[in-house]
Structures are given as C-alpha cells and as structure tokens.
Coordinates of C-alpha atoms in Angstrom, one line a residue:
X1 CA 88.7 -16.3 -29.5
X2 CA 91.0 -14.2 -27.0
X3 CA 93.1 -12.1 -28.4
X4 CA 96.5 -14.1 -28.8
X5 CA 100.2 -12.6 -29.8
X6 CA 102.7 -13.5 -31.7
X7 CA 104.7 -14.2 -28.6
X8 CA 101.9 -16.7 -28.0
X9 CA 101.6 -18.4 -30.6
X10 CA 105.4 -19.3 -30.7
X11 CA 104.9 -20.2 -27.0
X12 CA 101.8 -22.7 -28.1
X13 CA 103.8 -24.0 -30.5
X14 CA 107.0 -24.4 -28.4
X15 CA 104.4 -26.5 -26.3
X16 CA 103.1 -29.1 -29.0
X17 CA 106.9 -30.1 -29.6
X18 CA 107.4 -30.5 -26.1
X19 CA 104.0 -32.4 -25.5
X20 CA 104.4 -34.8 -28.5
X21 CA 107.5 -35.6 -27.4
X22 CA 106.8 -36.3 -23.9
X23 CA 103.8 -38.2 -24.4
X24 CA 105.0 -41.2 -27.0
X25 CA 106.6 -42.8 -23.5
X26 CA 103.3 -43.2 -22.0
X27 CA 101.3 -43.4 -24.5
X28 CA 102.6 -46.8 -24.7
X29 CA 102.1 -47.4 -21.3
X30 CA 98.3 -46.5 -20.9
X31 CA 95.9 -45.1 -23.6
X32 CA 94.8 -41.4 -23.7
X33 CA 91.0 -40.7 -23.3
X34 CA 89.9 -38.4 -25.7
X35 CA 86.6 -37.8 -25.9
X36 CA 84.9 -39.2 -29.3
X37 CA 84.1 -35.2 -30.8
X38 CA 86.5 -33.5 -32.3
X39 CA 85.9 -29.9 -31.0
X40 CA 87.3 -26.5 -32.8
X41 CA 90.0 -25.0 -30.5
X42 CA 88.8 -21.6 -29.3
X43 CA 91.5 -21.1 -27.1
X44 CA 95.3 -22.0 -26.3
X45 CA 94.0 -24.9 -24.2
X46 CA 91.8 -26.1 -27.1
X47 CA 94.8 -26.3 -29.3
X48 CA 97.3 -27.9 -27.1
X49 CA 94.4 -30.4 -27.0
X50 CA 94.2 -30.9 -31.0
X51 CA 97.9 -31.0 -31.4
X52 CA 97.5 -34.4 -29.0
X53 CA 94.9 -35.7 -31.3
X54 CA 96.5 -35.2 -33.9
X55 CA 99.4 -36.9 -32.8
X56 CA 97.3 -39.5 -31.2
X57 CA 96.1 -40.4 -34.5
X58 CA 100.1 -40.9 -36.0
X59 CA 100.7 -42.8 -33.0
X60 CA 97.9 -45.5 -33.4
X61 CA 99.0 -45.3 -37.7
X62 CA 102.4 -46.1 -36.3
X63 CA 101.0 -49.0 -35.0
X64 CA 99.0 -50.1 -37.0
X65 CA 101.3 -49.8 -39.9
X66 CA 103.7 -52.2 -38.2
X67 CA 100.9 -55.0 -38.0
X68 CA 100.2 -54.8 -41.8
X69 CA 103.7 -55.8 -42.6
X70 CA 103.7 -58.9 -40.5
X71 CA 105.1 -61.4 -43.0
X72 CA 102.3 -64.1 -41.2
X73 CA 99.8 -61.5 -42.1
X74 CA 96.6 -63.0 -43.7
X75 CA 94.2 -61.1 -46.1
X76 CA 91.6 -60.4 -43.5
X77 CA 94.5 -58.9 -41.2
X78 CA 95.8 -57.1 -44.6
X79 CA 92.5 -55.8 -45.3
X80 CA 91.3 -54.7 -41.4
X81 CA 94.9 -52.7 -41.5
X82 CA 94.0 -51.1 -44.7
X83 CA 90.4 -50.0 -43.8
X84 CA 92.0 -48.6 -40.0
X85 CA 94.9 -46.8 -42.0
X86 CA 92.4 -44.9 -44.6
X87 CA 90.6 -43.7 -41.6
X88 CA 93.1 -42.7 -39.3
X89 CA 94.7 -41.2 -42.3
X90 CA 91.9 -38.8 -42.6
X91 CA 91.1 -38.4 -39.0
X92 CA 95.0 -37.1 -39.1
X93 CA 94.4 -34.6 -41.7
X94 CA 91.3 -33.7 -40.4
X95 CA 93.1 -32.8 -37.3
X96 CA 96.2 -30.8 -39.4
X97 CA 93.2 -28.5 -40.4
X98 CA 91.9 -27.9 -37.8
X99 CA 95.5 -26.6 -35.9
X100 CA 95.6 -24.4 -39.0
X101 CA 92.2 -23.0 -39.0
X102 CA 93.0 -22.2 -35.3
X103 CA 96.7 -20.7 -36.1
X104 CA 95.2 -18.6 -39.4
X105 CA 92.2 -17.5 -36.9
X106 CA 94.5 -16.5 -34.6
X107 CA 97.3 -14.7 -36.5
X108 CA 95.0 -12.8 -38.8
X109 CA 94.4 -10.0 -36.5
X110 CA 97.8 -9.4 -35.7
X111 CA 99.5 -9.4 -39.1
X112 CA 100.5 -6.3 -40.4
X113 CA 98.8 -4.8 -43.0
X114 CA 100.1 -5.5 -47.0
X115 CA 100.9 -2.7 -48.9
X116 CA 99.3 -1.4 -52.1
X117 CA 99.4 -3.2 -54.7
X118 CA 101.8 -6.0 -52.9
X119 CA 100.8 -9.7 -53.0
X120 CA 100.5 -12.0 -50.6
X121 CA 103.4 -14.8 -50.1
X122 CA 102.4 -18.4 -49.5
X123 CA 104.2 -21.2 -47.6
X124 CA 104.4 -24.6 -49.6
X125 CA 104.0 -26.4 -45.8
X126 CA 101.6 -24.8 -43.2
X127 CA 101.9 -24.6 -39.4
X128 CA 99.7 -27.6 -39.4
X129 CA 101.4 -29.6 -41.6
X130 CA 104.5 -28.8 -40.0
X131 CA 103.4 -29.9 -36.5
X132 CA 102.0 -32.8 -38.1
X133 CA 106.0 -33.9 -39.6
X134 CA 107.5 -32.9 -36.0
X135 CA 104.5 -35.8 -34.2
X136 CA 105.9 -38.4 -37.0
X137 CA 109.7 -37.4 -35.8
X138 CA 108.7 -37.6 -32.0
X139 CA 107.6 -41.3 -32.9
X140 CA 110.8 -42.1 -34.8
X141 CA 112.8 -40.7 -32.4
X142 CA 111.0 -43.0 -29.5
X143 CA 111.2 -46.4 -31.8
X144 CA 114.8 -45.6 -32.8
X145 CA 115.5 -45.2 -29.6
X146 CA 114.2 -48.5 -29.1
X147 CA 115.7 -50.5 -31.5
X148 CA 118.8 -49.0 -30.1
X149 CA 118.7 -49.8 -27.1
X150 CA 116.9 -53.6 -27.8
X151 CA 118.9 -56.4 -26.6
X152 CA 120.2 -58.7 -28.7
X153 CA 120.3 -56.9 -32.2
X154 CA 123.8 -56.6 -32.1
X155 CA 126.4 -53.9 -32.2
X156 CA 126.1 -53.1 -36.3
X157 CA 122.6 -52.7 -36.0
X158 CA 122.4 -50.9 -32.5
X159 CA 125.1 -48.5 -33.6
X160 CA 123.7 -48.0 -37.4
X161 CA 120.0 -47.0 -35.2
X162 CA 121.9 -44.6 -33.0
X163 CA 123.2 -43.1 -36.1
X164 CA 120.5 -42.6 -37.6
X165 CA 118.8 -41.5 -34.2
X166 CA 121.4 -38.4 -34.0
X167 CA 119.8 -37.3 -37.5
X168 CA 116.3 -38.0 -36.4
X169 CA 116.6 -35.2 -33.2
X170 CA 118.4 -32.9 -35.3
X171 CA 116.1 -32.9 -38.3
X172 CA 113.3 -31.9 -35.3
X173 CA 115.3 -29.1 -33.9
X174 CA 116.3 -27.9 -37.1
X175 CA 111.9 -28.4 -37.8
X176 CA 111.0 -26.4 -35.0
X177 CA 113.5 -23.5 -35.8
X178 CA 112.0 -23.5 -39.7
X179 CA 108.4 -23.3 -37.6
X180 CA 109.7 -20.2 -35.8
X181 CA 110.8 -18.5 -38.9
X182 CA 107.9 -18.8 -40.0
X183 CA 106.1 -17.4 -37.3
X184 CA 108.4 -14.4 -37.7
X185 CA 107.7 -14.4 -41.5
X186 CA 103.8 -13.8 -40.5
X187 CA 105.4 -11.0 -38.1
X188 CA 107.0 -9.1 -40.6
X189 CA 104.4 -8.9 -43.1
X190 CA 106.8 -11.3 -45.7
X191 CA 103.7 -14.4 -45.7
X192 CA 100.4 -15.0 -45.1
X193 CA 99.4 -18.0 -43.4
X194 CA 96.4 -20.0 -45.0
X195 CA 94.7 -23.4 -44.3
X196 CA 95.1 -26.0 -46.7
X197 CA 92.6 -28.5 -47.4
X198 CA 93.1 -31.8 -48.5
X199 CA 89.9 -33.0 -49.8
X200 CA 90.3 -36.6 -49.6
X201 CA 88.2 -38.3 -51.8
X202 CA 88.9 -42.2 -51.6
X203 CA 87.3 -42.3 -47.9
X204 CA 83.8 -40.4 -49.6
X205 CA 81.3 -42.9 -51.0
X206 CA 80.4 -40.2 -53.6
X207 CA 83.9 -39.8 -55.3
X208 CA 85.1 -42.4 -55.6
X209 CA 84.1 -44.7 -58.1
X210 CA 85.0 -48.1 -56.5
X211 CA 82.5 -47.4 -53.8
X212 CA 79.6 -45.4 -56.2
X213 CA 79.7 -47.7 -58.5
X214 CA 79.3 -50.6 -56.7
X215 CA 76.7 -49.2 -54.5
X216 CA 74.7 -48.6 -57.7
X217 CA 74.7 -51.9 -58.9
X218 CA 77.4 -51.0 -62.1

C-alpha cells in the first residue's frame, strides 16, 4: 500500500459521501457491473471501489426489503426475500470490513506514537460502519425525495416527507462532520482506529443449529 496521509484519507472519505450520493439516481436507471470477487483495496482507487459495493449491496436490501412487505406477498415470495436479505446482509458487512481493514491499514503508520503507560481509546462506531449509516441515509434521502415529490399523495403526506427529508440531509452532514472528527481524533493521538468483526453466525451451516442439525439428521 502507498503511503497515504491524513489529508487523504479525509479526502477518500469526502469522496464515498459524494459517490453514494450521486449514484442512487442511476443506480435506478441502469445496474452497476461489479465484477463477482470482492478484492482488498490496496489503494485509494480500490477503496472508492468498495465503498460502491458496499453501498450497492444497501441499495439492492432497500429493494428487496420493500418486496417482502407486499401485503399480496405469498410464502414463497416471503421466504426468497428472506434467504436474499440474510445474504446481502452479510455481503454488506463483509464489505464494512473490508473499508476498515483498508482505513486501519492505512492510518497505522501515520498515527502518532502513545505514550508510556497510556491506553488506547476506542470508538463504539468505526470508519466503516460509519460509511455504511451515511449509504443507508443517501438511499432515504433519494426515496424521501420521492415520495415527496410523487403525484397524487397529497399535500399532508408530501409535506410531512419533506419534513422529514430536511432531517434526513442534515443528520448526513452532521454524519460526515462526526467522521472527520474522527479522523482528527486518529491525528492527535486521542483514538485508535480498529476493525470490528461481526462474525455472523446464522448464514454458517456450522453455527447455527437450525441448519447443523438438520443436516445431521437430528
């Protein structure tokens, strides 16, 4: 990995809420092509490709959310959804590790040194898991927008969804300010940034009992 600054790294990150939020538009328009490996980012352009991906994967959840809930929905359709959100859902946190195994790669040889005898601060919310709230905001923000904006659902509703969409964009500014300080929390020796893993276990044939079992015979 080239050596990257701090400077960068805010700019790379400046990016991925710029490129979510330009691409939920199209996205709708005409599918992405990604290939089907999920390489590890060695490089800015490597990570401005996983924070797509990862965002690709909340857009197609979005979606497929919204078919579950179909009141006409049958238990085949119930069932499909269910099977497409569980793996999405770990394809997405797949993908938040990823961004952080890149970031934590990157910042570690620029963070300043702890003192004696000092210990290391932890965030509760990584730079992954942050960027991962801020794709889920760029999507509400679009389909608020939307229903805003959608003919025929009358002035309560239209005005209660631009309401609402006023919150939405702040609540993502006010994100990608907390993601900053952050950044200048790693910069100033006050944190250490870390990846954390999820582990999920209902997706993994050997944890979890439903799908052992069964497989066993029990």
């Amino acid at each position: 990995m080239t050596h990257i600054s701090f400077d960068d790294i805010r700019a790379l990150l400046a990016r991925a809420f710029v490129d979510q939020d330009q691409t939920v538009a199209p996205w709708h328009r005409q599918e992405p092509a990604f290939s089907p490996d999920i390489p590890t980012a060695a490089d800015a352009e490597g990570f401005a490709e996983l924070v797509l991906r990862q965002h690709w994967a909340n857009f197609r959840l979005w979606h497929v959310e919204d078919r579950a809930r179909r009141k006409d929905a049958g238990p085949e359709l119930i069932a499909d959804c269910k099977y497409a959100i569980d793996k999405l859902n770990q394809e997405r946190n797949d993908l938040i590790e990823r961004l952080d195994l890149f970031l934590v790669r990157a910042l570690d040889p620029v963070l300043p040194p702890l003192a004696e005898g000092v210990r290391p601060r932890f965030n509760t919310e990584s730079l992954g898991v942050a960027l991962d709230r801020a794709s889920i905001l760029a999507l509400k923000t679009f389909h608020m927008l939307e229903q805003a904006e959608r003919q025929g659902a009358g002035d309560d509703l239209t005005g209660e969804c631009r309401r609402k969409l006023g919150v939405l964009c702040e609540q993502r500014v006010d994100l990608e300010q907390s993601v900053m300080d952050l950044v200048d929390d790693y910069a100033t020796g006050r944190k250490r940034p870390k990846v954390y893993y999820q582990f999920k276990m209902y997706n993994d044939p050997r944890l979890n009992p439903e799908l052992y079992s069964r497989k066993s015979g029990a």
